[in-house]
Coordinates of C-alpha atoms and ligand atoms in Angstrom, one line a residue:
M1 CA -9.9 -12.3 25.9
P2 CA -12.4 -15.3 25.8
T3 CA -12.1 -17.4 22.7
L4 CA -14.8 -19.4 21.0
R5 CA -13.6 -22.5 22.9
D6 CA -14.1 -20.7 26.2
V7 CA -17.5 -19.4 25.4
G8 CA -18.9 -22.5 23.7
E9 CA -21.0 -22.7 20.5
I10 CA -24.5 -22.0 22.0
E11 CA -23.4 -18.9 23.9
A12 CA -21.3 -17.7 20.9
I13 CA -24.4 -17.9 18.7
R14 CA -26.5 -16.1 21.4
L15 CA -23.9 -13.3 21.5
L16 CA -24.0 -13.0 17.7
H17 CA -27.8 -13.0 17.6
Q18 CA -28.0 -10.4 20.3
A19 CA -26.3 -7.9 18.1
V20 CA -28.8 -8.2 15.2
L21 CA -31.7 -5.7 15.0
G22 CA -35.3 -6.7 14.4
R23 CA -37.2 -5.7 11.3
A24 CA -40.8 -5.9 10.0
D25 CA -39.9 -7.9 6.9
V26 CA -38.0 -10.5 9.0
V27 CA -40.9 -12.4 10.4
V28 CA -38.6 -15.0 12.1
G29 CA -35.0 -13.9 12.6
P30 CA -31.8 -15.5 13.9
G31 CA -32.4 -18.2 16.6
D32 CA -34.9 -20.5 15.0
D33 CA -34.2 -23.3 12.5
A34 CA -34.6 -21.0 9.5
A35 CA -35.5 -17.4 8.8
V36 CA -38.9 -16.3 7.6
L37 CA -38.8 -13.3 5.2
R38 CA -41.7 -11.4 3.9
C39 CA -41.6 -10.6 0.2
D40 CA -43.9 -8.4 -1.9
A41 CA -45.9 -10.2 -4.6
S42 CA -45.0 -7.5 -7.2
E43 CA -41.3 -8.3 -6.8
D44 CA -38.7 -10.9 -7.8
L45 CA -36.3 -12.2 -5.3
V46 CA -32.6 -11.9 -6.3
A47 CA -30.0 -14.1 -4.5
T48 CA -26.2 -14.1 -4.5
T49 CA -23.4 -15.6 -2.4
D50 CA -19.7 -15.1 -1.9
A51 CA -17.1 -16.1 0.7
L52 CA -13.8 -14.9 2.1
V53 CA -11.2 -17.5 2.8
E54 CA -8.3 -16.8 5.1
G55 CA -5.0 -16.5 3.3
R56 CA -6.7 -16.6 -0.1
H57 CA -9.0 -13.6 -0.1
Y58 CA -7.6 -11.6 2.8
L59 CA -4.6 -11.3 5.0
P60 CA -5.4 -10.6 8.7
L61 CA -2.5 -8.1 8.8
W62 CA -4.3 -5.8 6.3
L63 CA -7.9 -6.2 7.4
N64 CA -9.1 -6.0 11.0
P65 CA -12.3 -8.0 11.8
A66 CA -14.8 -5.1 11.2
A67 CA -13.1 -4.2 7.9
R68 CA -13.3 -7.8 6.8
G69 CA -17.0 -7.9 7.6
A70 CA -17.5 -4.7 5.6
R71 CA -15.6 -6.2 2.6
L72 CA -17.7 -9.3 2.7
A73 CA -20.8 -7.2 2.6
A74 CA -19.5 -5.1 -0.3
V75 CA -18.6 -8.0 -2.6
N76 CA -22.1 -9.4 -2.2
L77 CA -23.9 -5.9 -2.4
S78 CA -22.0 -5.3 -5.6
D79 CA -23.5 -8.4 -7.3
L80 CA -27.0 -7.2 -6.2
A81 CA -26.3 -3.7 -7.5
A82 CA -25.4 -5.2 -10.9
M83 CA -28.9 -6.8 -11.0
A84 CA -30.6 -3.5 -9.9
A85 CA -31.8 -5.4 -6.8
R86 CA -32.6 -3.7 -3.4
P87 CA -30.5 -5.5 -0.8
R88 CA -32.6 -6.8 2.1
W89 CA -31.6 -10.0 3.9
A90 CA -28.3 -11.8 4.6
L91 CA -27.5 -15.3 5.8
L92 CA -24.0 -15.5 7.4
S93 CA -22.0 -18.7 7.7
I94 CA -18.7 -18.8 9.6
G95 CA -16.0 -21.4 9.9
A96 CA -13.8 -20.3 12.8
R97 CA -11.1 -22.0 14.8
P98 CA -11.9 -22.7 18.5
E99 CA -9.1 -20.2 19.6
H100 CA -10.8 -17.3 17.7
E101 CA -11.5 -14.5 20.1
M102 CA -15.2 -14.0 20.7
D103 CA -14.8 -10.2 20.7
A104 CA -13.2 -10.4 17.2
L105 CA -16.1 -12.5 16.0
V106 CA -18.6 -9.9 17.3
E107 CA -16.5 -7.1 15.7
F108 CA -16.5 -8.9 12.4
Q109 CA -20.3 -9.2 12.5
R110 CA -20.7 -5.6 13.5
G111 CA -18.6 -4.5 10.5
L112 CA -20.7 -6.6 8.2
E113 CA -24.1 -5.6 9.7
T114 CA -23.1 -1.8 9.6
A115 CA -22.1 -2.1 5.9
L116 CA -25.3 -4.0 5.1
A117 CA -27.5 -1.5 7.0
K118 CA -26.1 1.4 5.0
E119 CA -27.7 -0.2 1.9
G120 CA -30.9 -1.3 3.6
A121 CA -30.0 -5.0 4.4
T122 CA -29.9 -6.9 7.6
I123 CA -28.6 -10.3 8.9
A124 CA -31.6 -12.7 9.0
G125 CA -29.8 -15.9 10.1
G126 CA -26.7 -17.9 9.9
N127 CA -24.5 -20.7 11.0
L128 CA -21.3 -21.1 13.0
V129 CA -19.0 -24.2 12.7
A130 CA -15.6 -25.0 14.2
V131 CA -12.7 -25.6 11.8
D132 CA -9.1 -26.7 12.3
G133 CA -7.5 -25.1 9.2
E134 CA -8.2 -21.9 7.3
E135 CA -11.1 -19.8 8.5
W136 CA -13.9 -18.8 6.1
W137 CA -16.8 -16.4 6.1
S138 CA -19.6 -16.9 3.7
L139 CA -22.5 -14.5 3.0
T140 CA -25.7 -15.2 1.1
L141 CA -27.5 -11.9 0.3
L142 CA -31.1 -11.7 -0.9
G143 CA -32.6 -8.6 -2.5
S144 CA -35.7 -7.7 -4.4
V145 CA -36.5 -6.0 -7.7
A146 CA -39.7 -5.0 -9.4
R147 CA -41.0 -8.1 -11.2
G148 CA -39.2 -8.7 -14.5
R149 CA -37.0 -5.7 -14.1
A150 CA -33.7 -7.2 -12.9
W151 CA -30.7 -6.2 -15.0
T152 CA -28.7 -9.1 -16.5
R153 CA -25.6 -9.5 -18.5
A154 CA -27.6 -10.3 -21.6
G155 CA -29.6 -7.6 -23.4
A156 CA -27.1 -5.1 -24.7
R157 CA -27.9 -4.0 -28.3
P158 CA -25.9 -2.5 -31.1
G159 CA -25.7 1.2 -30.5
D160 CA -26.2 1.0 -26.8
L161 CA -23.7 3.1 -24.8
L162 CA -21.0 1.6 -22.6
A163 CA -21.1 3.3 -19.2
L164 CA -18.7 2.9 -16.2
T165 CA -18.8 4.0 -12.6
G166 CA -15.8 5.1 -10.6
H167 CA -12.1 4.5 -11.4
P168 CA -11.2 0.9 -12.2
G169 CA -7.6 -0.2 -11.7
R170 CA -7.4 1.4 -8.2
A171 CA -7.8 -1.9 -6.4
A172 CA -5.1 -3.5 -8.4
A173 CA -2.8 -0.6 -7.8
G174 CA -3.6 -0.8 -4.0
L175 CA -2.8 -4.5 -3.9
A176 CA 0.5 -4.0 -5.8
L177 CA 1.6 -1.2 -3.5
A178 CA 0.7 -3.3 -0.5
R179 CA 2.7 -6.3 -1.8
R180 CA 5.6 -4.0 -2.4
A181 CA 5.5 -2.4 1.1
G182 CA 4.9 -5.7 2.9
A183 CA 3.1 -4.1 5.9
P184 CA 0.4 -1.4 6.4
D185 CA 2.6 1.1 8.2
A186 CA 5.2 0.8 5.4
V187 CA 2.9 2.3 2.8
D188 CA 3.2 6.0 2.0
P189 CA 0.0 7.7 3.2
K190 CA -0.4 9.4 -0.2
W191 CA -1.5 6.0 -1.6
R192 CA -4.3 5.7 1.0
P193 CA -7.2 6.1 -1.5
L194 CA -5.7 3.2 -3.6
L195 CA -5.3 1.0 -0.6
E196 CA -8.9 1.8 0.4
A197 CA -10.1 0.8 -3.1
W198 CA -8.5 -2.6 -2.6
L199 CA -9.4 -3.1 1.1
E200 CA -12.6 -1.2 1.6
P201 CA -14.6 -1.2 -1.7
R202 CA -18.1 0.3 -1.6
A203 CA -20.8 -1.2 -3.8
R204 CA -22.6 1.1 -6.2
T205 CA -26.0 0.2 -4.6
A206 CA -27.3 3.8 -4.4
F207 CA -26.5 4.5 -8.1
A208 CA -28.2 1.3 -9.2
Q209 CA -31.2 2.1 -7.1
A210 CA -31.4 5.6 -8.4
L211 CA -31.1 4.4 -12.1
A212 CA -33.3 1.3 -11.9
P213 CA -36.7 3.0 -12.3
A214 CA -35.5 4.8 -15.5
E215 CA -35.4 1.5 -17.4
A216 CA -32.3 2.9 -19.2
V217 CA -30.1 -0.1 -18.7
T218 CA -30.1 -3.0 -21.1
A219 CA -27.3 -5.1 -19.6
A220 CA -25.0 -4.8 -16.5
I221 CA -22.1 -6.5 -14.7
D222 CA -20.0 -5.5 -11.7
V223 CA -16.2 -5.3 -12.2
S224 CA -14.7 -8.0 -10.0
D225 CA -12.3 -9.5 -12.6
G226 CA -11.2 -6.3 -14.3
L227 CA -12.7 -3.9 -16.8
A228 CA -11.7 -5.8 -20.0
A229 CA -12.5 -9.2 -18.6
D230 CA -15.9 -8.2 -17.3
L231 CA -16.7 -6.3 -20.5
A232 CA -15.9 -9.5 -22.3
H233 CA -18.3 -11.4 -20.0
L234 CA -21.1 -8.9 -20.7
C235 CA -20.5 -8.9 -24.5
D236 CA -20.4 -12.7 -24.4
A237 CA -23.8 -13.0 -22.6
S238 CA -25.3 -10.3 -24.9
G239 CA -23.8 -11.7 -28.1
M240 CA -22.3 -8.3 -28.9
G241 CA -19.0 -6.6 -29.5
C242 CA -17.9 -3.2 -28.1
D243 CA -15.8 -0.3 -29.3
V244 CA -14.0 1.5 -26.3
D245 CA -12.8 5.0 -26.8
A246 CA -9.4 5.0 -25.1
W247 CA -9.6 8.8 -24.4
S248 CA -12.9 8.4 -22.6
L249 CA -11.4 6.5 -19.6
P250 CA -11.8 8.8 -16.6
E251 CA -8.8 10.9 -15.6
D252 CA -7.1 9.4 -12.6
P253 CA -3.8 11.3 -11.7
L254 CA -3.2 9.3 -8.5
L255 CA -3.4 6.0 -10.4
G256 CA -1.1 7.5 -13.0
R257 CA 1.5 8.3 -10.3
A258 CA 1.1 4.9 -8.7
A259 CA 1.7 3.2 -12.1
G260 CA 4.9 5.2 -12.4
T261 CA 6.1 4.1 -9.0
L262 CA 5.2 0.5 -9.7
G263 CA 6.9 0.6 -13.1
L264 CA 3.7 -0.2 -14.9
A265 CA 1.8 1.4 -17.8
V266 CA -1.4 3.0 -16.6
T267 CA -3.8 1.6 -19.3
P268 CA -3.2 -2.1 -18.5
L269 CA -3.6 -1.2 -14.9
R270 CA -7.1 0.3 -15.6
L271 CA -8.2 -2.5 -18.0
G272 CA -6.6 -5.5 -16.4
P273 CA -7.4 -7.7 -13.4
S274 CA -8.7 -5.5 -10.5
D275 CA -11.6 -6.1 -8.2
D276 CA -13.0 -2.6 -8.0
Y277 CA -16.7 -3.5 -7.6
E278 CA -17.6 -0.7 -10.0
L279 CA -20.5 -1.2 -12.5
L280 CA -20.3 -1.6 -16.3
L281 CA -23.6 -0.9 -18.0
A282 CA -25.1 -1.0 -21.4
V283 CA -27.3 2.1 -21.6
D284 CA -30.0 2.9 -24.2
P285 CA -28.6 6.1 -25.9
R286 CA -32.0 7.8 -25.5
S287 CA -31.6 7.4 -21.7
R288 CA -28.1 8.9 -21.3
D289 CA -29.6 11.9 -19.4
A290 CA -31.3 9.6 -17.0
A291 CA -28.1 7.8 -16.3
E292 CA -26.3 11.1 -15.7
R293 CA -29.0 12.3 -13.4
A294 CA -28.8 9.1 -11.3
A295 CA -25.1 9.5 -11.1
R296 CA -25.4 13.1 -9.9
E297 CA -28.2 12.2 -7.3
S298 CA -26.1 9.4 -5.9
G299 CA -22.7 11.2 -6.0
T300 CA -21.3 8.6 -8.4
P301 CA -18.6 9.3 -11.0
L302 CA -19.9 8.0 -14.3
A303 CA -18.2 7.9 -17.7
F304 CA -19.4 6.9 -21.1
L305 CA -16.6 4.9 -22.7
G306 CA -17.9 3.8 -26.1
R307 CA -20.7 1.8 -27.7
F308 CA -21.8 -1.8 -28.3
T309 CA -21.7 -3.2 -31.8
G310 CA -23.2 -6.3 -33.5
R311 CA -19.7 -7.7 -34.1
R312 CA -20.1 -10.6 -31.7
G313 CA -17.1 -11.1 -29.4
E314 CA -15.1 -8.2 -31.0
L315 CA -13.7 -5.8 -28.4
A316 CA -11.6 -2.9 -29.7
L317 CA -9.8 0.0 -28.2
L318 CA -10.0 3.2 -30.3
A319 CA -7.3 5.8 -30.3
V320 CA -8.0 9.5 -31.0
D321 CA -6.5 9.1 -34.5
G322 CA -9.0 6.4 -35.2
A323 CA -6.5 3.4 -34.8
R324 CA -8.2 0.3 -33.6
T325 CA -6.4 -2.2 -31.3
P326 CA -8.1 -5.5 -30.4
L327 CA -8.9 -5.5 -26.7
D328 CA -7.9 -8.9 -25.4
P329 CA -8.7 -9.3 -21.7
R330 CA -5.9 -11.9 -21.4
G331 CA -3.4 -9.3 -22.6
F332 CA -3.6 -7.2 -19.4
D333 CA -1.9 -9.2 -16.8
H334 CA 0.1 -6.4 -15.3
F335 CA 1.8 -8.7 -12.8
A336 CA 3.4 -10.5 -15.8
G337 CA 5.2 -7.2 -16.5
A338 CA 3.1 -6.3 -19.6
R339 CA 3.5 -2.7 -20.6
Ligands
MG401 MG1 -20.6 -10.1 -10.3

């Protein structure tokens, strides 16, 4: 297996470029000093960046090169979904050791490009440097949105509905089960969907794109820290509070069984730290139907969990009997053994 050292930098870059497809909105692609991208005058450009660092964000044992590429795409795609942007162009920067196998590098890029292409984006350029220590993989993703129509974290109003895609807590459960098992083949196959939520998240791009034209969303954030923490970020930016109906959290029997196996309570697992890459939205109550329609069209589970209030910074969990418990994001560190 030839390594980066055997192949040399110039040939390595040529091999990586060769795998990238051309596109009309990429006027100058990989291979020149910079990429030239063609924007539409009626749109705003939306940019985000995120990196994976070896040992810190991924363990080679759990993620093969293609899956690592797909994961890097997903974390960036999720940020663009939270802004209602259409993903378009990516710049990839890699810090790899000279002994990195060239085939593994090409595999990584293939996984990344495939995941980007599913949502309409392509690699438009990049950079490759040699490192001695931990390897890293950094992606800058650019997208576009109709001028002035990007969703932001600010903008929720009292009475707006709190909506949530998918099943938060699954990524945290997958990670906890993986830590307990120690190796991929030691994990009971019945936990597969939870492991996938952790290792292979899929951004809610299709849902965001289906919902964007309805102008139903007043504020949005993607769940990368955990439901309670990200809801607190959104409330903070909007200057709002939020009442969450505990009984409205979507049913998730598999997560419930995993919580039992892990000796954890299920509610902290669902509200606490978990990088699920789901979307939390503030929705105008008059547009609830539009949100439900976008969810159906894109095959996305969507739940309405409560409503925003003018009580700035006050997050509360409401029980069926009307009891209110303050919802403190710091109180859900399930690895501290909280129940
Ligand atoms: Mg985000």
